[in-house]
mmCIF file of C-alpha atoms and ligand atoms in Angstrom:
data_model
loop_
_atom_site.group_PDB
_atom_site.id
_atom_site.type_symbol
_atom_site.label_atom_id
_atom_site.label_comp_id
_atom_site.label_asym_id
_atom_site.label_seq_id
_atom_site.Cartn_x
_atom_site.Cartn_y
_atom_site.Cartn_z
ATOM 1 C CA MET A 1492 72.723 71.780 108.372
ATOM 2 C CA LYS A 1493 73.139 73.697 105.102
ATOM 3 C CA ILE A 1494 76.231 72.960 103.029
ATOM 4 C CA LEU A 1495 77.394 75.007 100.070
ATOM 5 C CA ALA A 1496 79.097 72.509 97.765
ATOM 6 C CA PHE A 1497 81.390 72.863 94.760
ATOM 7 C CA GLU A 1498 82.357 70.542 91.928
ATOM 8 C CA SER A 1499 84.886 71.493 89.246
ATOM 9 C CA SER A 1500 86.859 68.323 88.512
ATOM 10 C CA CYS A 1501 86.245 68.238 84.767
ATOM 11 C CA ASP A 1502 84.144 70.358 82.411
ATOM 12 C CA GLU A 1503 81.193 71.245 84.631
ATOM 13 C CA THR A 1504 81.351 74.061 87.160
ATOM 14 C CA ALA A 1505 78.749 73.340 89.814
ATOM 15 C CA ALA A 1506 77.611 75.009 93.033
ATOM 16 C CA ALA A 1507 74.758 73.722 95.168
ATOM 17 C CA VAL A 1508 73.148 74.139 98.557
ATOM 18 C CA VAL A 1509 72.151 70.874 100.244
ATOM 19 C CA GLU A 1510 70.363 70.470 103.556
ATOM 20 C CA ASP A 1511 71.270 67.580 105.886
ATOM 21 C CA GLY A 1512 72.783 65.605 103.037
ATOM 22 C CA ARG A 1513 69.415 64.709 101.549
ATOM 23 C CA LYS A 1514 67.576 67.804 100.350
ATOM 24 C CA ILE A 1515 68.641 69.860 97.346
ATOM 25 C CA LEU A 1516 67.914 73.542 97.947
ATOM 26 C CA SER A 1517 69.705 74.565 94.738
ATOM 27 C CA ASP A 1518 71.915 72.911 92.135
ATOM 28 C CA ALA A 1519 73.490 75.380 89.698
ATOM 29 C CA ILE A 1520 75.589 73.939 86.874
ATOM 30 C CA ALA A 1521 77.510 75.652 84.087
ATOM 31 C CA SER A 1522 78.557 73.093 81.491
ATOM 32 C CA GLN A 1523 81.515 73.785 79.221
ATOM 33 C CA ALA A 1524 80.737 70.805 76.957
ATOM 34 C CA GLU A 1525 79.945 72.971 73.911
ATOM 35 C CA MET A 1526 83.333 74.655 74.168
ATOM 36 C CA HIS A 1527 85.248 71.367 74.399
ATOM 37 C CA ALA A 1528 83.148 69.842 71.603
ATOM 38 C CA LEU A 1529 85.080 72.078 69.193
ATOM 39 C CA TYR A 1530 88.190 70.019 70.056
ATOM 40 C CA GLY A 1531 86.536 66.603 70.348
ATOM 41 C CA GLY A 1532 87.337 66.310 74.057
ATOM 42 C CA VAL A 1533 88.137 68.260 77.206
ATOM 43 C CA VAL A 1534 91.062 70.690 76.914
ATOM 44 C CA PRO A 1535 92.319 70.947 80.525
ATOM 45 C CA GLU A 1536 93.605 74.526 80.333
ATOM 46 C CA ILE A 1537 90.340 75.780 78.827
ATOM 47 C CA ALA A 1538 88.407 73.893 81.520
ATOM 48 C CA SER A 1539 90.370 75.612 84.309
ATOM 49 C CA ARG A 1540 89.913 79.068 82.787
ATOM 50 C CA LYS A 1541 86.179 78.597 82.317
ATOM 51 C CA HIS A 1542 85.798 77.467 85.942
ATOM 52 C CA VAL A 1543 87.543 80.661 87.053
ATOM 53 C CA GLU A 1544 85.233 82.778 84.880
ATOM 54 C CA VAL A 1545 81.938 81.414 86.183
ATOM 55 C CA ILE A 1546 82.435 80.118 89.715
ATOM 56 C CA ALA A 1547 81.697 83.365 91.583
ATOM 57 C CA ALA A 1548 78.509 84.125 89.645
ATOM 58 C CA LEU A 1549 77.422 80.496 89.933
ATOM 59 C CA THR A 1550 77.842 80.657 93.711
ATOM 60 C CA GLU A 1551 75.611 83.716 93.890
ATOM 61 C CA ARG A 1552 73.036 81.876 91.781
ATOM 62 C CA ALA A 1553 73.183 78.769 94.002
ATOM 63 C CA LEU A 1554 72.690 80.880 97.133
ATOM 64 C CA ALA A 1555 69.858 82.930 95.580
ATOM 65 C CA GLU A 1556 68.027 79.855 94.269
ATOM 66 C CA ALA A 1557 68.278 78.258 97.713
ATOM 67 C CA GLY A 1558 66.891 81.445 99.288
ATOM 68 C CA CYS A 1559 70.069 81.696 101.378
ATOM 69 C CA THR A 1560 72.663 84.273 102.261
ATOM 70 C CA LYS A 1561 76.180 83.460 103.412
ATOM 71 C CA ASP A 1562 74.947 83.595 107.016
ATOM 72 C CA ASP A 1563 72.761 80.525 106.433
ATOM 73 C CA ILE A 1564 75.686 78.379 105.305
ATOM 74 C CA ASP A 1565 77.088 76.038 107.974
ATOM 75 C CA ALA A 1566 79.952 74.505 105.968
ATOM 76 C CA VAL A 1567 81.567 74.443 102.530
ATOM 77 C CA ALA A 1568 82.180 71.107 100.754
ATOM 78 C CA VAL A 1569 84.329 70.672 97.687
ATOM 79 C CA THR A 1570 85.698 68.028 95.333
ATOM 80 C CA TYR A 1571 89.414 67.744 96.181
ATOM 81 C CA ALA A 1572 90.140 64.634 94.025
ATOM 82 C CA PRO A 1573 90.296 63.046 91.496
ATOM 83 C CA GLY A 1574 90.134 65.072 88.291
ATOM 84 C CA LEU A 1575 91.991 67.460 85.999
ATOM 85 C CA ILE A 1576 94.344 69.052 88.489
ATOM 86 C CA GLY A 1577 93.964 72.654 87.317
ATOM 87 C CA ALA A 1578 90.191 72.302 87.226
ATOM 88 C CA VAL A 1579 90.001 70.750 90.718
ATOM 89 C CA LEU A 1580 92.265 73.505 92.062
ATOM 90 C CA VAL A 1581 89.871 76.242 90.931
ATOM 91 C CA GLY A 1582 86.938 74.836 92.930
ATOM 92 C CA LEU A 1583 89.170 73.937 95.860
ATOM 93 C CA SER A 1584 90.792 77.371 96.109
ATOM 94 C CA PHE A 1585 87.430 79.106 95.824
ATOM 95 C CA ALA A 1586 85.866 76.853 98.476
ATOM 96 C CA LYS A 1587 88.834 77.359 100.800
ATOM 97 C CA SER A 1588 88.610 81.122 100.550
ATOM 98 C CA LEU A 1589 84.874 81.104 101.308
ATOM 99 C CA ALA A 1590 85.292 78.741 104.270
ATOM 100 C CA TYR A 1591 88.092 80.942 105.610
ATOM 101 C CA ALA A 1592 86.269 84.229 105.064
ATOM 102 C CA TRP A 1593 82.963 82.970 106.483
ATOM 103 C CA GLY A 1594 84.570 81.063 109.354
ATOM 104 C CA VAL A 1595 82.846 77.751 108.548
ATOM 105 C CA PRO A 1596 84.278 74.208 108.218
ATOM 106 C CA LEU A 1597 85.817 73.073 104.943
ATOM 107 C CA ILE A 1598 84.837 69.528 103.915
ATOM 108 C CA PRO A 1599 86.912 67.671 101.306
ATOM 109 C CA VAL A 1600 84.891 65.239 99.159
ATOM 110 C CA HIS A 1601 86.196 62.532 96.819
ATOM 111 C CA HIS A 1602 84.440 63.009 93.478
ATOM 112 C CA VAL A 1603 83.365 59.368 93.102
ATOM 113 C CA ARG A 1604 82.072 59.254 96.673
ATOM 114 C CA GLY A 1605 79.975 62.220 95.566
ATOM 115 C CA HIS A 1606 78.609 60.324 92.556
ATOM 116 C CA ILE A 1607 77.546 57.479 94.843
ATOM 117 C CA ALA A 1608 75.953 59.967 97.270
ATOM 118 C CA ALA A 1609 73.730 61.315 94.462
ATOM 119 C CA ASN A 1610 71.605 58.295 95.374
ATOM 120 C CA TYR A 1611 70.947 59.723 98.864
ATOM 121 C CA LEU A 1612 69.361 62.742 97.202
ATOM 122 C CA ALA A 1613 67.200 60.645 94.900
ATOM 123 C CA PHE A 1614 66.240 57.928 97.388
ATOM 124 C CA PRO A 1615 65.531 59.157 100.937
ATOM 125 C CA ASP A 1616 65.233 55.577 102.191
ATOM 126 C CA LEU A 1617 68.669 54.450 100.940
ATOM 127 C CA GLU A 1618 71.148 53.770 103.716
ATOM 128 C CA PRO A 1619 74.415 51.812 103.761
ATOM 129 C CA PRO A 1620 75.386 49.051 103.529
ATOM 130 C CA PHE A 1621 74.892 48.613 99.781
ATOM 131 C CA LEU A 1622 76.872 47.982 96.630
ATOM 132 C CA ALA A 1623 77.673 50.834 94.251
ATOM 133 C CA LEU A 1624 78.503 50.712 90.564
ATOM 134 C CA ALA A 1625 80.166 54.023 89.698
ATOM 135 C CA ILE A 1626 80.539 54.545 85.969
ATOM 136 C CA SER A 1627 81.662 57.942 84.812
ATOM 137 C CA GLY A 1628 83.935 59.650 82.321
ATOM 138 C CA GLY A 1629 87.051 59.257 84.443
ATOM 139 C CA ASN A 1630 86.266 56.384 86.808
ATOM 140 C CA THR A 1631 84.671 52.953 86.674
ATOM 141 C CA LEU A 1632 84.460 50.858 89.813
ATOM 142 C CA ILE A 1633 82.401 48.633 92.037
ATOM 143 C CA ALA A 1634 82.393 49.654 95.696
ATOM 144 C CA ASP A 1635 81.231 48.194 98.967
ATOM 145 C CA VAL A 1636 79.537 51.094 100.750
ATOM 146 C CA ARG A 1637 79.793 49.685 104.291
ATOM 147 C CA ASP A 1638 78.881 52.990 105.814
ATOM 148 C CA TYR A 1639 78.531 56.561 104.539
ATOM 149 C CA THR A 1640 82.264 57.154 104.791
ATOM 150 C CA ASP A 1641 83.605 53.586 104.991
ATOM 151 C CA ILE A 1642 83.743 52.672 101.315
ATOM 152 C CA ARG A 1643 85.939 49.914 99.833
ATOM 153 C CA VAL A 1644 86.727 49.375 96.161
ATOM 154 C CA LEU A 1645 85.984 45.757 95.204
ATOM 155 C CA GLY A 1646 86.842 46.052 91.527
ATOM 156 C CA ALA A 1647 87.783 48.740 89.040
ATOM 157 C CA THR A 1648 88.859 49.290 85.487
ATOM 158 C CA ARG A 1649 92.506 48.518 84.850
ATOM 159 C CA ASP A 1650 92.711 51.094 82.060
ATOM 160 C CA ASP A 1651 90.061 53.374 80.536
ATOM 161 C CA ALA A 1652 86.852 54.389 82.243
ATOM 162 C CA ALA A 1653 83.580 53.328 80.614
ATOM 163 C CA GLY A 1654 82.692 56.955 79.833
ATOM 164 C CA GLU A 1655 86.010 57.640 78.167
ATOM 165 C CA CYS A 1656 85.443 54.539 76.047
ATOM 166 C CA PHE A 1657 81.990 55.885 75.064
ATOM 167 C CA ASP A 1658 83.462 59.258 74.140
ATOM 168 C CA LYS A 1659 86.253 57.807 71.961
ATOM 169 C CA ALA A 1660 83.976 55.298 70.226
ATOM 170 C CA ALA A 1661 81.451 58.064 69.577
ATOM 171 C CA ARG A 1662 84.147 60.214 68.019
ATOM 172 C CA VAL A 1663 85.019 57.601 65.362
ATOM 173 C CA LEU A 1664 81.306 57.300 64.623
ATOM 174 C CA GLY A 1665 81.249 61.036 63.912
ATOM 175 C CA LEU A 1666 79.200 61.914 66.987
ATOM 176 C CA PRO A 1667 79.788 65.117 68.981
ATOM 177 C CA TYR A 1668 81.530 65.304 72.375
ATOM 178 C CA PRO A 1669 80.475 64.173 74.943
ATOM 179 C CA GLY A 1670 79.585 61.057 73.012
ATOM 180 C CA GLY A 1671 77.628 59.032 75.572
ATOM 181 C CA LYS A 1672 74.217 60.578 74.983
ATOM 182 C CA PRO A 1673 74.291 60.661 71.145
ATOM 183 C CA MET A 1674 75.708 57.122 71.203
ATOM 184 C CA ASP A 1675 72.795 56.082 73.395
ATOM 185 C CA GLU A 1676 70.294 57.583 70.945
ATOM 186 C CA LEU A 1677 71.989 55.995 67.921
ATOM 187 C CA ALA A 1678 72.239 52.574 69.610
ATOM 188 C CA GLN A 1679 68.500 52.516 70.165
ATOM 189 C CA GLN A 1680 67.903 52.627 66.410
ATOM 190 C CA SER A 1681 69.376 49.138 65.945
ATOM 191 C CA ARG A 1682 69.077 45.660 67.429
ATOM 192 C CA GLY A 1683 72.816 45.120 66.841
ATOM 193 C CA GLY A 1684 74.356 41.678 66.505
ATOM 194 C CA VAL A 1685 76.384 42.814 63.498
ATOM 195 C CA TYR A 1686 79.874 43.509 64.848
ATOM 196 C CA PRO A 1687 81.734 41.011 67.055
ATOM 197 C CA LEU A 1688 83.592 42.955 69.756
ATOM 198 C CA PRO A 1689 86.079 41.701 72.363
ATOM 199 C CA HIS A 1690 85.147 40.939 75.939
ATOM 200 C CA ALA A 1691 87.914 41.479 78.481
ATOM 201 C CA ARG A 1692 88.651 39.219 81.411
ATOM 202 C CA VAL A 1693 91.189 40.227 84.032
ATOM 203 C CA THR A 1694 92.964 37.126 85.311
ATOM 204 C CA GLY A 1695 92.773 36.658 89.048
ATOM 205 C CA ALA A 1696 90.474 39.631 89.679
ATOM 206 C CA GLU A 1697 86.956 38.748 88.686
ATOM 207 C CA LEU A 1698 85.520 42.177 89.557
ATOM 208 C CA ASP A 1699 88.169 44.176 87.714
ATOM 209 C CA MET A 1700 87.353 45.472 84.248
ATOM 210 C CA SER A 1701 89.107 46.646 81.105
ATOM 211 C CA PHE A 1702 87.795 48.874 78.349
ATOM 212 C CA SER A 1703 90.833 49.810 76.282
ATOM 213 C CA GLY A 1704 90.669 46.701 74.042
ATOM 214 C CA LEU A 1705 87.027 47.394 73.297
ATOM 215 C CA LYS A 1706 87.799 51.026 72.511
ATOM 216 C CA THR A 1707 90.630 50.059 70.164
ATOM 217 C CA ALA A 1708 88.463 47.428 68.463
ATOM 218 C CA VAL A 1709 85.767 49.996 67.634
ATOM 219 C CA VAL A 1710 88.331 52.525 66.425
ATOM 220 C CA ASN A 1711 90.015 49.892 64.202
ATOM 221 C CA LEU A 1712 86.689 48.662 62.847
ATOM 222 C CA ALA A 1713 85.598 52.160 61.866
ATOM 223 C CA HIS A 1714 88.978 53.058 60.321
ATOM 224 C CA HIS A 1715 89.152 49.791 58.395
ATOM 225 C CA ALA A 1716 85.667 50.331 56.942
ATOM 226 C CA GLN A 1717 86.673 53.841 55.910
ATOM 227 C CA GLN A 1718 89.941 52.685 54.290
ATOM 228 C CA VAL A 1719 88.406 49.897 52.212
ATOM 229 C CA GLY A 1720 85.292 51.940 51.444
ATOM 230 C CA GLU A 1721 82.930 49.519 53.209
ATOM 231 C CA PRO A 1722 79.663 50.992 54.440
ATOM 232 C CA LEU A 1723 79.465 51.111 58.232
ATOM 233 C CA ASP A 1724 76.185 50.387 59.996
ATOM 234 C CA ARG A 1725 76.761 53.102 62.592
ATOM 235 C CA ALA A 1726 73.612 52.350 64.587
ATOM 236 C CA ALA A 1727 74.490 48.635 64.767
ATOM 237 C CA LEU A 1728 78.029 49.430 65.863
ATOM 238 C CA ALA A 1729 76.743 51.853 68.506
ATOM 239 C CA ARG A 1730 74.386 49.124 69.752
ATOM 240 C CA ASP A 1731 77.005 46.367 69.731
ATOM 241 C CA PHE A 1732 79.464 48.664 71.487
ATOM 242 C CA THR A 1733 76.963 49.608 74.206
ATOM 243 C CA GLU A 1734 76.039 45.953 74.697
ATOM 244 C CA ALA A 1735 79.759 45.144 75.043
ATOM 245 C CA VAL A 1736 80.210 47.847 77.707
ATOM 246 C CA SER A 1737 77.129 46.581 79.491
ATOM 247 C CA ALA A 1738 78.503 43.012 79.350
ATOM 248 C CA GLU A 1739 81.569 44.248 81.236
ATOM 249 C CA LEU A 1740 79.544 46.031 83.887
ATOM 250 C CA VAL A 1741 76.323 44.169 84.611
ATOM 251 C CA PRO A 1742 77.627 40.624 85.286
ATOM 252 C CA ARG A 1743 80.399 41.994 87.520
ATOM 253 C CA ALA A 1744 77.964 44.101 89.518
ATOM 254 C CA ILE A 1745 75.740 41.034 89.951
ATOM 255 C CA ARG A 1746 78.737 38.905 90.946
ATOM 256 C CA ALA A 1747 79.682 41.532 93.520
ATOM 257 C CA LEU A 1748 76.139 41.339 94.936
ATOM 258 C CA GLU A 1749 76.574 37.564 95.241
ATOM 259 C CA LEU A 1750 79.974 37.910 96.899
ATOM 260 C CA THR A 1751 78.865 40.529 99.421
ATOM 261 C CA GLY A 1752 75.397 39.121 100.005
ATOM 262 C CA TYR A 1753 73.945 42.612 99.550
ATOM 263 C CA ARG A 1754 70.532 43.022 97.971
ATOM 264 C CA LYS A 1755 70.860 46.706 97.122
ATOM 265 C CA LEU A 1756 72.755 48.066 94.128
ATOM 266 C CA ALA A 1757 73.113 51.806 93.508
ATOM 267 C CA ALA A 1758 74.289 53.027 90.103
ATOM 268 C CA ALA A 1759 76.171 56.297 89.774
ATOM 269 C CA GLY A 1760 77.996 58.499 87.252
ATOM 270 C CA GLY A 1761 77.340 59.820 83.766
ATOM 271 C CA VAL A 1762 77.300 56.397 82.070
ATOM 272 C CA ALA A 1763 74.499 55.347 84.425
ATOM 273 C CA ALA A 1764 72.347 57.558 82.160
ATOM 274 C CA SER A 1765 72.664 54.968 79.359
ATOM 275 C CA THR A 1766 69.201 53.668 78.468
ATOM 276 C CA ILE A 1767 70.527 50.227 77.568
ATOM 277 C CA ILE A 1768 72.753 49.833 80.628
ATOM 278 C CA ARG A 1769 69.942 51.034 82.904
ATOM 279 C CA ALA A 1770 67.537 48.492 81.394
ATOM 280 C CA GLN A 1771 70.037 45.649 81.663
ATOM 281 C CA LEU A 1772 70.950 46.485 85.248
ATOM 282 C CA GLN A 1773 67.248 46.606 86.088
ATOM 283 C CA ALA A 1774 66.540 43.243 84.444
ATOM 284 C CA ALA A 1775 69.512 41.595 86.181
ATOM 285 C CA CYS A 1776 68.505 42.968 89.591
ATOM 286 C CA ASP A 1777 64.850 42.029 89.092
ATOM 287 C CA ALA A 1778 65.876 38.477 88.180
ATOM 288 C CA ARG A 1779 67.691 38.170 91.519
ATOM 289 C CA GLY A 1780 65.160 39.991 93.643
ATOM 290 C CA CYS A 1781 67.631 42.798 94.351
ATOM 291 C CA ARG A 1782 66.674 46.442 94.537
ATOM 292 C CA LEU A 1783 68.319 48.724 92.000
ATOM 293 C CA TYR A 1784 68.730 52.434 92.734
ATOM 294 C CA LEU A 1785 69.027 54.438 89.532
ATOM 295 C CA PRO A 1786 69.364 58.177 90.070
ATOM 296 C CA PRO A 1787 67.507 60.472 87.651
ATOM 297 C CA LEU A 1788 69.598 61.565 84.672
ATOM 298 C CA SER A 1789 70.100 65.022 86.234
ATOM 299 C CA LEU A 1790 71.964 63.425 89.157
ATOM 300 C CA CYS A 1791 74.018 60.942 87.093
ATOM 301 C CA GLY A 1792 76.363 63.519 85.552
ATOM 302 C CA ASP A 1793 78.609 65.848 87.513
ATOM 303 C CA ASN A 1794 76.762 68.198 89.851
ATOM 304 C CA GLY A 1795 77.343 70.084 93.072
ATOM 305 C CA ALA A 1796 74.455 68.575 95.033
ATOM 306 C CA MET A 1797 76.128 65.160 95.143
ATOM 307 C CA ILE A 1798 79.191 66.775 96.741
ATOM 308 C CA GLY A 1799 76.929 68.445 99.318
ATOM 309 C CA ALA A 1800 75.268 65.090 100.067
ATOM 310 C CA GLN A 1801 78.529 63.216 100.668
ATOM 311 C CA GLY A 1802 79.993 66.296 102.354
ATOM 312 C CA TYR A 1803 77.313 66.099 105.038
ATOM 313 C CA TYR A 1804 78.293 62.541 105.963
ATOM 314 C CA GLU A 1805 82.020 63.330 105.807
ATOM 315 C CA PHE A 1806 81.317 66.201 108.216
ATOM 316 C CA LEU A 1807 79.399 63.922 110.603
ATOM 317 C CA ALA A 1808 82.417 61.580 110.543
ATOM 318 C CA GLY A 1809 84.627 64.506 111.571
ATOM 319 C CA ARG A 1810 86.366 64.754 108.223
ATOM 320 C CA THR A 1811 86.996 68.438 107.799
ATOM 321 C CA ALA A 1812 90.199 69.984 106.487
ATOM 322 C CA GLY A 1813 92.427 72.958 107.105
ATOM 323 C CA MET A 1814 93.639 75.557 104.641
ATOM 324 C CA GLU A 1815 96.591 73.291 103.746
ATOM 325 C CA LEU A 1816 94.230 70.910 101.913
ATOM 326 C CA ASN A 1817 95.611 70.110 98.461
ATOM 327 C CA ALA A 1818 94.027 68.902 95.220
ATOM 328 C CA TYR A 1819 94.861 65.467 93.774
ATOM 329 C CA ALA A 1820 94.583 64.333 90.167
ATOM 330 C CA THR A 1821 94.268 60.728 91.302
ATOM 331 C CA ARG A 1822 93.330 59.373 94.695
ATOM 332 C CA SER A 1823 91.705 56.143 95.776
ATOM 333 C CA LEU A 1824 88.094 56.151 96.858
ATOM 334 C CA ASP A 1825 89.058 54.113 99.944
ATOM 335 C CA ALA A 1826 91.466 56.720 101.266
ATOM 336 C CA PRO A 1827 90.069 59.187 103.778
ATOM 337 C CA ALA A 1828 90.627 62.816 102.848
ATOM 338 C CA PRO A 1829 94.010 64.133 104.038
HETATM 339 O O1 KG4 B 2743 79.867 61.511 85.656
HETATM 340 P P1 KG4 B 2743 80.219 62.359 84.488
HETATM 341 O O2 KG4 B 2743 79.325 63.510 84.153
HETATM 342 O O3 KG4 B 2743 81.663 62.938 84.614
HETATM 343 C C1 KG4 B 2743 82.696 62.317 85.287
HETATM 344 O O4 KG4 B 2743 82.689 62.312 86.542
HETATM 345 O O5 KG4 B 2743 83.578 61.771 84.587
HETATM 346 O O6 KG4 B 2743 80.319 61.353 83.249
HETATM 347 C C2 KG4 B 2743 80.538 61.809 81.972
HETATM 348 C C3 KG4 B 2743 80.500 60.616 81.039
HETATM 349 C C4 KG4 B 2743 80.903 60.996 79.620
HETATM 350 O O7 KG4 B 2743 81.886 60.079 79.189
HETATM 351 C C5 KG4 B 2743 79.607 60.851 78.853
HETATM 352 O O8 KG4 B 2743 79.794 60.505 77.495
HETATM 353 C C6 KG4 B 2743 78.906 59.740 79.627
HETATM 354 O O9 KG4 B 2743 79.174 60.055 80.966
HETATM 355 N N1 KG4 B 2743 77.455 59.703 79.386
HETATM 356 C C7 KG4 B 2743 76.805 58.640 78.877
HETATM 357 C C8 KG4 B 2743 75.442 59.027 78.731
HETATM 358 N N2 KG4 B 2743 75.330 60.313 79.165
HETATM 359 C C9 KG4 B 2743 76.574 60.722 79.566
HETATM 360 N N3 KG4 B 2743 77.252 57.427 78.525
HETATM 361 C C10 KG4 B 2743 76.341 56.563 78.026
HETATM 362 N N4 KG4 B 2743 75.029 56.863 77.842
HETATM 363 C C11 KG4 B 2743 74.538 58.068 78.194
HETATM 364 N N5 KG4 B 2743 73.255 58.357 78.017
#
């Protein structure tokens, strides 16, 4: 079954063709990051307009690269939530019109379910049940993937996502948007251990996380240094910050493995590209004899193929939608599509 899949929830327009949920036939992405870098972060209205400008041409590219015409496409999958509402609506409206015009099923896909499904593309042997650690720019959570479409959130951030925290911390260090990658490169130039940073604990919810205190601490540290004219060891701060984020994520993921009894952990989302977090997740899993699934960097960030992968399993579970399908800025991962 060939699915044409769309992703437009933030600043990447993506169209892909995926076969049987596991094989990428094409994965076309148009990133707007350079445009938003001018403003130090994503400007929602600009994101929506850029999606409108490129989505038709990107679809033609995805079909051509897959060696397909519209007649080869069995269904259309699309991110319907969560994300910047105007941006999600562009992909959703486009996908709806194609599904309607071509007379094929429309499959709504939750964006974070898509991130987790990127692992199915990278690891043909991976099957539920397993534990997922989804760490992206807008979402940070630990999920029990009981089955392809039966996914339960075990813990999540109470405030900022890990990626947002990376982006804000990077900004005060003078790094360009999106800050995760340059922060990663800077952090590797230092062993850290210079700046004490807070570690959050959420009372009564051992798998829940919090990143806003850490973000504020880095911002205050950098501003204070600037005000009193103290030199800032930027590489050490980048390292200490990344270690602090990792200290939020890794022990909780390991605790969730203990609680569920699972021996498989799949990482997902843009922050899963972090060299330091990848290494620490790997070391923690190795120490417990658990298998860690780390998608290649190309499948960590937003892409259309991951939506096609999850879309396939949503389709098998009978989860298609009609033309009344709406977009949602926020929606729980647990909830089936409307
Ligand atoms: O998954 P993603 O592309 O978009 C969302 O679904 O939100 O994640 C984007 C986030 C950004 O915050 C970006 O700074 C972060 O992933 N990121 C990284 C790295 N590469 C991207 N964070 C840490 N280290 C990286 N190497």
